[in-house]
PDB file of C-alpha atoms and ligand atoms in Angstrom:
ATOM      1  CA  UNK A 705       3.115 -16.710   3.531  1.00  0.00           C
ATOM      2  CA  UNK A 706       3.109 -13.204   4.588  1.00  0.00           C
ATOM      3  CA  UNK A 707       4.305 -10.815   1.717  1.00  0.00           C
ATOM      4  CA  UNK A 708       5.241  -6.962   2.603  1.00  0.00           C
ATOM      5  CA  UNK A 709       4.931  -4.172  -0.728  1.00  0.00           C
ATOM      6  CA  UNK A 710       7.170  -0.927  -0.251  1.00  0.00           C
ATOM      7  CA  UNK A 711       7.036   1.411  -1.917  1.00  0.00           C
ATOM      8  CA  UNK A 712       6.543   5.533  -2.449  1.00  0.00           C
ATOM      9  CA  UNK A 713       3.060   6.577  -2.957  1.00  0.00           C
ATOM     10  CA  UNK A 714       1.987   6.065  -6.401  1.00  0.00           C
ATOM     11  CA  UNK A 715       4.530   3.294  -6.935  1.00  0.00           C
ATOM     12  CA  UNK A 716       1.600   1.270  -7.490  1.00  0.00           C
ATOM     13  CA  UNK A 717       1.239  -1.266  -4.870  1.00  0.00           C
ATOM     14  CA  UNK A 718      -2.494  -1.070  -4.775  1.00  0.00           C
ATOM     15  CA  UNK A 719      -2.911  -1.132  -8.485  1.00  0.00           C
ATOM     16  CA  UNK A 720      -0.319  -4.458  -8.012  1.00  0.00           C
ATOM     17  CA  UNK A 721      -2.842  -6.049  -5.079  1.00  0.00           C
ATOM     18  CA  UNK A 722      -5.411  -5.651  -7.222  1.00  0.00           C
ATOM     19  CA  UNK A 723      -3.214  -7.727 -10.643  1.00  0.00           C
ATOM     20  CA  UNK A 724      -2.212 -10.255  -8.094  1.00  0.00           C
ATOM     21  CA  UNK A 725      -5.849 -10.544  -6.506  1.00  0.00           C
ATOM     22  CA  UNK A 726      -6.694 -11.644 -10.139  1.00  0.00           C
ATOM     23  CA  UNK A 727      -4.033 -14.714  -9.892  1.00  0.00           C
ATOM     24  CA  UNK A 728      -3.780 -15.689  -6.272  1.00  0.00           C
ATOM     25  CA  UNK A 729      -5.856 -16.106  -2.747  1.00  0.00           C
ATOM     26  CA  UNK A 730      -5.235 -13.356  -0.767  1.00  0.00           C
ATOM     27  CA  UNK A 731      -5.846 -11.600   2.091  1.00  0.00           C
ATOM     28  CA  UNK A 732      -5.021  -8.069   1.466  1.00  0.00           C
ATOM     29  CA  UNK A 733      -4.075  -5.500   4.278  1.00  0.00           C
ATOM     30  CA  UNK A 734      -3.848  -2.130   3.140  1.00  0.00           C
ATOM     31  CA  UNK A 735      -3.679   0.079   6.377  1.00  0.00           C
ATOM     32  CA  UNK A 736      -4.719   3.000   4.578  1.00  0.00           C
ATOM     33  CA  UNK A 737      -7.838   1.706   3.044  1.00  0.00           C
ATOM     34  CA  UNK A 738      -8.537   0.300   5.943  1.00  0.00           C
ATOM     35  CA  UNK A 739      -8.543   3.530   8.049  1.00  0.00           C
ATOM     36  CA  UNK A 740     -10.073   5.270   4.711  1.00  0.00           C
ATOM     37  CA  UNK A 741     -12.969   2.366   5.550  1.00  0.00           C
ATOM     38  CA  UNK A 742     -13.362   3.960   8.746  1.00  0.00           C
ATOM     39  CA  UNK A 743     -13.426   7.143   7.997  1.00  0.00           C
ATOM     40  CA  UNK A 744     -16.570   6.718   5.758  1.00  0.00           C
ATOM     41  CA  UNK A 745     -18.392   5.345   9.001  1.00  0.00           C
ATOM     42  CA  UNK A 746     -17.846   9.183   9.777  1.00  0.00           C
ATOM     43  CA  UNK A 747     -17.486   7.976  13.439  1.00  0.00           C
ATOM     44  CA  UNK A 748     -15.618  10.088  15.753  1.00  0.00           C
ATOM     45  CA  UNK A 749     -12.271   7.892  15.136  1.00  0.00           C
ATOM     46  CA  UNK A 750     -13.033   8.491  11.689  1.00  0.00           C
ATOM     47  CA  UNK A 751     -12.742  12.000  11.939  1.00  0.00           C
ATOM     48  CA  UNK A 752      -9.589  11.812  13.848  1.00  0.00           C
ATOM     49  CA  UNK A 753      -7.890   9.772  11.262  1.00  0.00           C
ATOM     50  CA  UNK A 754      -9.176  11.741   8.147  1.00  0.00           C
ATOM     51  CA  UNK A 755      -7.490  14.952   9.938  1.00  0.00           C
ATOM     52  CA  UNK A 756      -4.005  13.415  10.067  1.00  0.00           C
ATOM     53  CA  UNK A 757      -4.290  11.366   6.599  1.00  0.00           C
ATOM     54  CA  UNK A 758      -5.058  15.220   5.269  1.00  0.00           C
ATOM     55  CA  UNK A 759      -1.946  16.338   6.027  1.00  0.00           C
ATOM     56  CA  UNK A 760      -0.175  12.890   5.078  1.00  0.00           C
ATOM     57  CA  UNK A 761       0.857  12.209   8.208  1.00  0.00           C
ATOM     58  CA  UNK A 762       0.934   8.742  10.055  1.00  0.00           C
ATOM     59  CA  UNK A 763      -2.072   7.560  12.292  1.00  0.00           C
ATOM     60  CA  UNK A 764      -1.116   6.335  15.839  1.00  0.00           C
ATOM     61  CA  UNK A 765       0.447   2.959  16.011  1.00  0.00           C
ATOM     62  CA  UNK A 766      -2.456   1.534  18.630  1.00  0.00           C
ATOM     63  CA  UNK A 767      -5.030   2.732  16.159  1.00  0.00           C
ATOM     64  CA  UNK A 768      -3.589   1.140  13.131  1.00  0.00           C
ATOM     65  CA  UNK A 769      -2.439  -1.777  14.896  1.00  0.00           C
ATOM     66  CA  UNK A 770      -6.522  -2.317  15.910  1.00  0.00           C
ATOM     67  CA  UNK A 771      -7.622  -2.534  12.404  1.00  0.00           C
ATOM     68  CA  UNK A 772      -4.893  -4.517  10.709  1.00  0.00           C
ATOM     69  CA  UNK A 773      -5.740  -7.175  14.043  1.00  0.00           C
ATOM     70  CA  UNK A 774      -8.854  -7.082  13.167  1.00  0.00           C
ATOM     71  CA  UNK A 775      -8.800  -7.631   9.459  1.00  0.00           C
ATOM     72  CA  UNK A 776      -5.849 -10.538  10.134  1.00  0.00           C
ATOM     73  CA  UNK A 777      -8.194 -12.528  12.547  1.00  0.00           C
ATOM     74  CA  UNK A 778     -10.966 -12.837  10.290  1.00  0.00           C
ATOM     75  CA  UNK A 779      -8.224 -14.631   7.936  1.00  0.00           C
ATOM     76  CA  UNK A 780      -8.691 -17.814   6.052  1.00  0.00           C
ATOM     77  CA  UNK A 781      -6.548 -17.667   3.222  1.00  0.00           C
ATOM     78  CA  UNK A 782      -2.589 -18.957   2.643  1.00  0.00           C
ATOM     79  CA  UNK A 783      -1.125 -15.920   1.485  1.00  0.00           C
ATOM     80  CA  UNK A 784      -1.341 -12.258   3.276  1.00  0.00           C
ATOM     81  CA  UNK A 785       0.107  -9.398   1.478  1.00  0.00           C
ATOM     82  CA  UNK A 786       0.471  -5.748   3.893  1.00  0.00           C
ATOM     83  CA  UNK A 787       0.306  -2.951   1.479  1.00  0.00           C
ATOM     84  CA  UNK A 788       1.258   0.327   3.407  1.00  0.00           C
ATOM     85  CA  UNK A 789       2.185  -1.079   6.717  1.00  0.00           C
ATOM     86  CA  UNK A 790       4.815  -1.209   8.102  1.00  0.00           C
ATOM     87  CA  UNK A 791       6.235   2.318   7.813  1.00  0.00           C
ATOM     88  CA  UNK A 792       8.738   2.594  10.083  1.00  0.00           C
ATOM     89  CA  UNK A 793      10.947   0.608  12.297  1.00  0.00           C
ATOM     90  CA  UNK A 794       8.701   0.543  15.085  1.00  0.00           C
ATOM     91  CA  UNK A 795       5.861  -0.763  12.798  1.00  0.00           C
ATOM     92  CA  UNK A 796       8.373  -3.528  11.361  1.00  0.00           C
ATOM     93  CA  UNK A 797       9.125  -4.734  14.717  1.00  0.00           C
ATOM     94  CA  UNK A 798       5.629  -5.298  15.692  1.00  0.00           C
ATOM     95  CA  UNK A 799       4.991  -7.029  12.718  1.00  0.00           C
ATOM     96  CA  UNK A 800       8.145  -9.146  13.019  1.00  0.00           C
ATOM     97  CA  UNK A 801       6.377 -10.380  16.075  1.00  0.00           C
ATOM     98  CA  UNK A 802       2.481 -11.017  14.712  1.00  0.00           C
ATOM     99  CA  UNK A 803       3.347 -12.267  10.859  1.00  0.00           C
ATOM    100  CA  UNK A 804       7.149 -12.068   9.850  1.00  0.00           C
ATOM    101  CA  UNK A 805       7.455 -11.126   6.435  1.00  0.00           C
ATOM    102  CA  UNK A 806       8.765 -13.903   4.379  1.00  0.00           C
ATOM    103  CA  UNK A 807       8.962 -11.492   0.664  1.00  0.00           C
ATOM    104  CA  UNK A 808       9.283  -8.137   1.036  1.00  0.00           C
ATOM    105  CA  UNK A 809       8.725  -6.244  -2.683  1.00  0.00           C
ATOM    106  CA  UNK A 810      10.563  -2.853  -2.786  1.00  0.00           C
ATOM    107  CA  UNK A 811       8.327  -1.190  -5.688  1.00  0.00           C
ATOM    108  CA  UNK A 812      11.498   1.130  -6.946  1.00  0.00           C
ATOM    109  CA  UNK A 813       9.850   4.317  -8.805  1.00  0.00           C
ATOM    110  CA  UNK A 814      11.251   8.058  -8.938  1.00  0.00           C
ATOM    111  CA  UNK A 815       9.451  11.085  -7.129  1.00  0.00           C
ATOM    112  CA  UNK A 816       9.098  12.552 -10.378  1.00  0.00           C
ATOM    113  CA  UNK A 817       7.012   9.699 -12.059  1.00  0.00           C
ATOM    114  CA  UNK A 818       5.186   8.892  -8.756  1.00  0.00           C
ATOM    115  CA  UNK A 819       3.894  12.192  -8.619  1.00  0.00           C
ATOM    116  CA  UNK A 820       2.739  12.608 -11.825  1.00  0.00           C
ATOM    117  CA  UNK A 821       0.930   9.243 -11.217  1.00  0.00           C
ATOM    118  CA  UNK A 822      -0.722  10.241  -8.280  1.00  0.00           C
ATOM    119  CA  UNK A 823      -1.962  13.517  -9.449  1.00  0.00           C
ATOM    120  CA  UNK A 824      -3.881  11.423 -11.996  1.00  0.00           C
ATOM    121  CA  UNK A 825      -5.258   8.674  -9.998  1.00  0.00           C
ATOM    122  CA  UNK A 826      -8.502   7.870  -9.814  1.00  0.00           C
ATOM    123  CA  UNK A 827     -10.080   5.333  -7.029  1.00  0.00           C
ATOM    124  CA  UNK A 828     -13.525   3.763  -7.279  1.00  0.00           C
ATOM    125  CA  UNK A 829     -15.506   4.692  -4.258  1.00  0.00           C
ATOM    126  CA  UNK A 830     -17.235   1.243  -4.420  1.00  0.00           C
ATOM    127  CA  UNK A 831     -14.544  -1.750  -4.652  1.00  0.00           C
ATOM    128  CA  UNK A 832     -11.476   0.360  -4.322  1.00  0.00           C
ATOM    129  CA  UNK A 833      -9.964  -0.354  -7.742  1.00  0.00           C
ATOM    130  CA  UNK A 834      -7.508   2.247  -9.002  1.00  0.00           C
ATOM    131  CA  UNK A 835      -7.437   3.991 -12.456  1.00  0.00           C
ATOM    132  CA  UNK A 836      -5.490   6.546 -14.259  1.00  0.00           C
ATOM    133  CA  UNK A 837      -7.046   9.196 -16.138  1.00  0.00           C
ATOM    134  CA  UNK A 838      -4.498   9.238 -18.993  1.00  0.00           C
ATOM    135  CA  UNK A 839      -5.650   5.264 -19.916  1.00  0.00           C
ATOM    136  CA  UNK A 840      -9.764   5.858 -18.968  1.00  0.00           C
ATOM    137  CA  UNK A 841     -12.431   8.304 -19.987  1.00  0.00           C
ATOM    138  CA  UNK A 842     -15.158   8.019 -17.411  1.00  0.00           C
ATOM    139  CA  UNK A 843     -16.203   8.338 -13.761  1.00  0.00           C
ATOM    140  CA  UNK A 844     -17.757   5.329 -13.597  1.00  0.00           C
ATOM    141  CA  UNK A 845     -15.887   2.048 -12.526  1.00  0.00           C
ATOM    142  CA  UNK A 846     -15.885  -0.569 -15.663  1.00  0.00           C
ATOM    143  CA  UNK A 847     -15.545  -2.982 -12.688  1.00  0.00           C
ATOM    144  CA  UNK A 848     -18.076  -2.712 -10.297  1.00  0.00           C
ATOM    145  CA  UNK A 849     -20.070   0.471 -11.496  1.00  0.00           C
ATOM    146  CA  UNK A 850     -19.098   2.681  -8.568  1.00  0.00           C
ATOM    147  CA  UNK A 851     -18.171   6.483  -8.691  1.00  0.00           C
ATOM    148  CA  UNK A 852     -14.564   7.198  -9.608  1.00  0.00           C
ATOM    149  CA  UNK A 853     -12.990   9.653  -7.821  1.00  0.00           C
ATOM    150  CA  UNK A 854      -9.938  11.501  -6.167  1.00  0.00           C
ATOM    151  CA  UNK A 855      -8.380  10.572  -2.787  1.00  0.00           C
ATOM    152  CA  UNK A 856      -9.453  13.264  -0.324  1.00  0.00           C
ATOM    153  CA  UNK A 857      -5.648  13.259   0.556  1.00  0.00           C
ATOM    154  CA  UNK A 858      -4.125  12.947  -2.795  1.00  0.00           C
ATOM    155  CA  UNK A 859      -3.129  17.292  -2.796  1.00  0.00           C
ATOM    156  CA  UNK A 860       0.245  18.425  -3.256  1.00  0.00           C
ATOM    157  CA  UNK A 861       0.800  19.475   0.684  1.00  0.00           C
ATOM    158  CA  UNK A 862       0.144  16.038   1.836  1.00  0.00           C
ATOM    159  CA  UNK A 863       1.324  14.176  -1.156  1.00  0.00           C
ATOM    160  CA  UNK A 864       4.773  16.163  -0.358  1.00  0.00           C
ATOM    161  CA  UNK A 865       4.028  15.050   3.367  1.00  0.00           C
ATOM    162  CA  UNK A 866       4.093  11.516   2.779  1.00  0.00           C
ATOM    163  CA  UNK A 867       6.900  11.676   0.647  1.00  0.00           C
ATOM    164  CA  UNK A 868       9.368  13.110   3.190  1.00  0.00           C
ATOM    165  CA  UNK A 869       7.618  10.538   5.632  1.00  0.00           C
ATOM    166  CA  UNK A 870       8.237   7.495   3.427  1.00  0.00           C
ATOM    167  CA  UNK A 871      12.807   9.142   2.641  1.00  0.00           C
ATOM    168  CA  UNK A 872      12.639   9.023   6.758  1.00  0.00           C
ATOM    169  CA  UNK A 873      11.280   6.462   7.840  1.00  0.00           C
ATOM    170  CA  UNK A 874      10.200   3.877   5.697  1.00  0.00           C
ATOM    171  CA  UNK A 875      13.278   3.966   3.285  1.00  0.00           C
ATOM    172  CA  UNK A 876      15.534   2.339   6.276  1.00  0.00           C
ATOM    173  CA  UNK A 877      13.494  -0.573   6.492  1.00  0.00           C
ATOM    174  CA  UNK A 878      14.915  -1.994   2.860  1.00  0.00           C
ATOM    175  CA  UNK A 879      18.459  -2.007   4.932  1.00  0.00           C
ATOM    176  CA  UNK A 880      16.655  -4.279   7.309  1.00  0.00           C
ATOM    177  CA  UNK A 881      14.867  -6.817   5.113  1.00  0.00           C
ATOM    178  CA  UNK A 882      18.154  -7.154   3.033  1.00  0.00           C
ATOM    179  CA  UNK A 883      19.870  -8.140   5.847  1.00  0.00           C
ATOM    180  CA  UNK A 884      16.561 -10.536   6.978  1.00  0.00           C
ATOM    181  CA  UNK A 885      16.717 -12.207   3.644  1.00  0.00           C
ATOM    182  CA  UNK A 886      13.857 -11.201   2.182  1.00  0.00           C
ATOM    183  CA  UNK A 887      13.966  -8.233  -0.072  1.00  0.00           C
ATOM    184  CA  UNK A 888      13.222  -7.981  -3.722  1.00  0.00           C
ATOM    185  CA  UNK A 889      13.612  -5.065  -5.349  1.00  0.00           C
ATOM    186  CA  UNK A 890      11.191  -3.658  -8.979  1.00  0.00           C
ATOM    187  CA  UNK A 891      11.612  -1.408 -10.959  1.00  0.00           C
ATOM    188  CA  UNK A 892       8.241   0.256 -10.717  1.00  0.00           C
ATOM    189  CA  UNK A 893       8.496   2.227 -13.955  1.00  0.00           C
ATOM    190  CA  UNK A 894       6.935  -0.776 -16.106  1.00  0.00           C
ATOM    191  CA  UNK A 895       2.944  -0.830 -17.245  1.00  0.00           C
ATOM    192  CA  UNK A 896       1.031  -2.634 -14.106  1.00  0.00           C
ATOM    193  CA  UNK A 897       1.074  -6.454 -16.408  1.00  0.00           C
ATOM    194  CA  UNK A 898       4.946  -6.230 -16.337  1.00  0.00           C
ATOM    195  CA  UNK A 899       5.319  -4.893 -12.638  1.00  0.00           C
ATOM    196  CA  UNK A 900       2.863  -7.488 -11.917  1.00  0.00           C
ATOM    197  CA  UNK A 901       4.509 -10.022 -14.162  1.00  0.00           C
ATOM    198  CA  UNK A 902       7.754 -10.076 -12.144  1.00  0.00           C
ATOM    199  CA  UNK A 903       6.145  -9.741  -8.893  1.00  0.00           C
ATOM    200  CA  UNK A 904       4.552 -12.951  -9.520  1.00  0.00           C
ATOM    201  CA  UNK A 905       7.533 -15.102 -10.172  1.00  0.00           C
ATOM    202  CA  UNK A 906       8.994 -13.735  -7.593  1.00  0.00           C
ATOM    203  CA  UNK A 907       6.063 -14.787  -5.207  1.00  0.00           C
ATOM    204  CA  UNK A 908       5.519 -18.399  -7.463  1.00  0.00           C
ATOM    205  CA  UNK A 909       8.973 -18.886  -7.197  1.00  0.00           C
ATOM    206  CA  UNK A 910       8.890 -19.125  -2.992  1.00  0.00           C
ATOM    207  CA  UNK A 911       5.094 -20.294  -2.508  1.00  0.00           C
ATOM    208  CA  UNK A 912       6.414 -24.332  -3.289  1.00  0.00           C
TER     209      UNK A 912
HETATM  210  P1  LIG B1047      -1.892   4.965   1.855  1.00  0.00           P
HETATM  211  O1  LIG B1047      -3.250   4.522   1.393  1.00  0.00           O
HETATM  212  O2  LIG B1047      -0.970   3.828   2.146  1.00  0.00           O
HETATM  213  O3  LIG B1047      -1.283   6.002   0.931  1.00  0.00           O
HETATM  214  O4  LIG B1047      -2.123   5.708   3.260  1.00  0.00           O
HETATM  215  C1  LIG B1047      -2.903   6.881   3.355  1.00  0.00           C
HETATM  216  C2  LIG B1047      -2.742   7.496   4.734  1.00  0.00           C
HETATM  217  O5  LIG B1047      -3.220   6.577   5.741  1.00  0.00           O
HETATM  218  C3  LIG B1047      -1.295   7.794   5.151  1.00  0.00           C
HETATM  219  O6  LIG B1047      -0.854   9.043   4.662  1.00  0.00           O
HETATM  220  C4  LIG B1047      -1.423   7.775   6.684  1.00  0.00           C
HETATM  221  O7  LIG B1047      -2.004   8.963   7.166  1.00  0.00           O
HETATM  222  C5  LIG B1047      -2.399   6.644   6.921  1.00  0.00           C
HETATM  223  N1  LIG B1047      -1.704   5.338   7.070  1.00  0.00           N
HETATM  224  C6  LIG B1047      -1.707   4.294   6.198  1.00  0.00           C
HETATM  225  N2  LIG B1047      -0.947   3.274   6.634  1.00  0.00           N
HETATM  226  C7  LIG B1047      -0.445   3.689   7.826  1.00  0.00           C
HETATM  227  C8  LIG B1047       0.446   3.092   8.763  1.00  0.00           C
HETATM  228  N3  LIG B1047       0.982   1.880   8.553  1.00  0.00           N
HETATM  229  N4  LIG B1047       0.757   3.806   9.877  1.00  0.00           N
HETATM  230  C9  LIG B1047       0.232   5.030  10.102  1.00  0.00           C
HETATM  231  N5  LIG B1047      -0.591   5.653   9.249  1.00  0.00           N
HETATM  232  C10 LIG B1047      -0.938   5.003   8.110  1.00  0.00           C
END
């Protein structure tokens, strides 16, 4: 089952992979971690992609398309969920053809909250788990022990980037997978148990 979360950033889709890694086997592909995972090599590629996730703009299509391949052939588990990918139409259509989506979560969240989220998000340089500062009080991860820290790209020029990105290009694709069948829509507002709560009937509900 191949499961697609959309979603403006700091709607919470990687705080909701994490929830749902808790209840289900799954292969998680989040394109941005992913190239994040390559910058930290601090290969040449790396640098390229840090430059254009900077200024929150998207990474070329062959480049992304290499990792995701790569982290969707060493697959072994029933369920895949694609957190950040696919962005546009182009994207969709390519993964129409390599894993069609059968759920496709719209996390539903105002700029207003989202940014006020994302300005205090934290992200544990070890396991990738996501915190915010308003509910924790240390730089340490209660989870694996790694450093806490900001997202090199989490500033207010690319933050603003990403949002006109997602309004443009990504926002057209919920016309699509309504009319494929296969879009749920959350209201993103809720704590992270609720969001996850629903999330999970909705994916219980067609895994039978
Ligand atoms: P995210 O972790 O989803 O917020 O993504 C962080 C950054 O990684 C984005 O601002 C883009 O620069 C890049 N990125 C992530 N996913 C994609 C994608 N599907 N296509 C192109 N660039 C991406």
């Amino acid at each position: 089952m191949n499961i697609v979360l959309i979603g403006i950033q700091g709607s919470g889709k990687g705080t909701l992979v994490s929830s749902l890694e808790k209840h289900l086997d799954l292969n998680v592909i989040s394109t941005g971690q992913l190239l994040r995972d390559e910058v930290a090599t601090g290969s040449s590629l790396g640098k390229h992609i840090k430059e254009i996730q900077m200024n929150g703009g998207l990474v070329e299509l062959d480049i992304v398309m290499d990792v995701l391949n790569k982290k969707l052939k060493s697959n072994n588990k029933k369920i895949t969920v694609f957190d950040g990918f696919p962005r546009n139409t182009e994207q969709a259509n390519a993964l129409d053809k390599l894993a069609k989506p059968d759920i496709v979560i719209y996390l539903n969240l105002t700029k207003e909250v989202a940014v006020d989220r994302i300005l205090s998000r934290l992200t544990c340089s070890k396991c990738g788990q996501i915190y915010n500062t308003k509910r924790i009080n240390t730089l340490v991860c209660p989870n694996c022990g790694g450093k806490l820290e900001q997202r090199f790209d989490d500033t207010i020029e690319s933050i603003n980037k990403r949002f006109e990105g997602f309004y443009k290009d990504t926002y057209p694709l919920i016309d699509k997978y309504k009319k494929d069948n296969v879009l749920f829509e959350v209201d993103a507002s809720g704590t992270p148990d609720q969001v996850a709560e629903t999330c999970l009937r909705i994916i219980n509900e067609h895994n039978n």
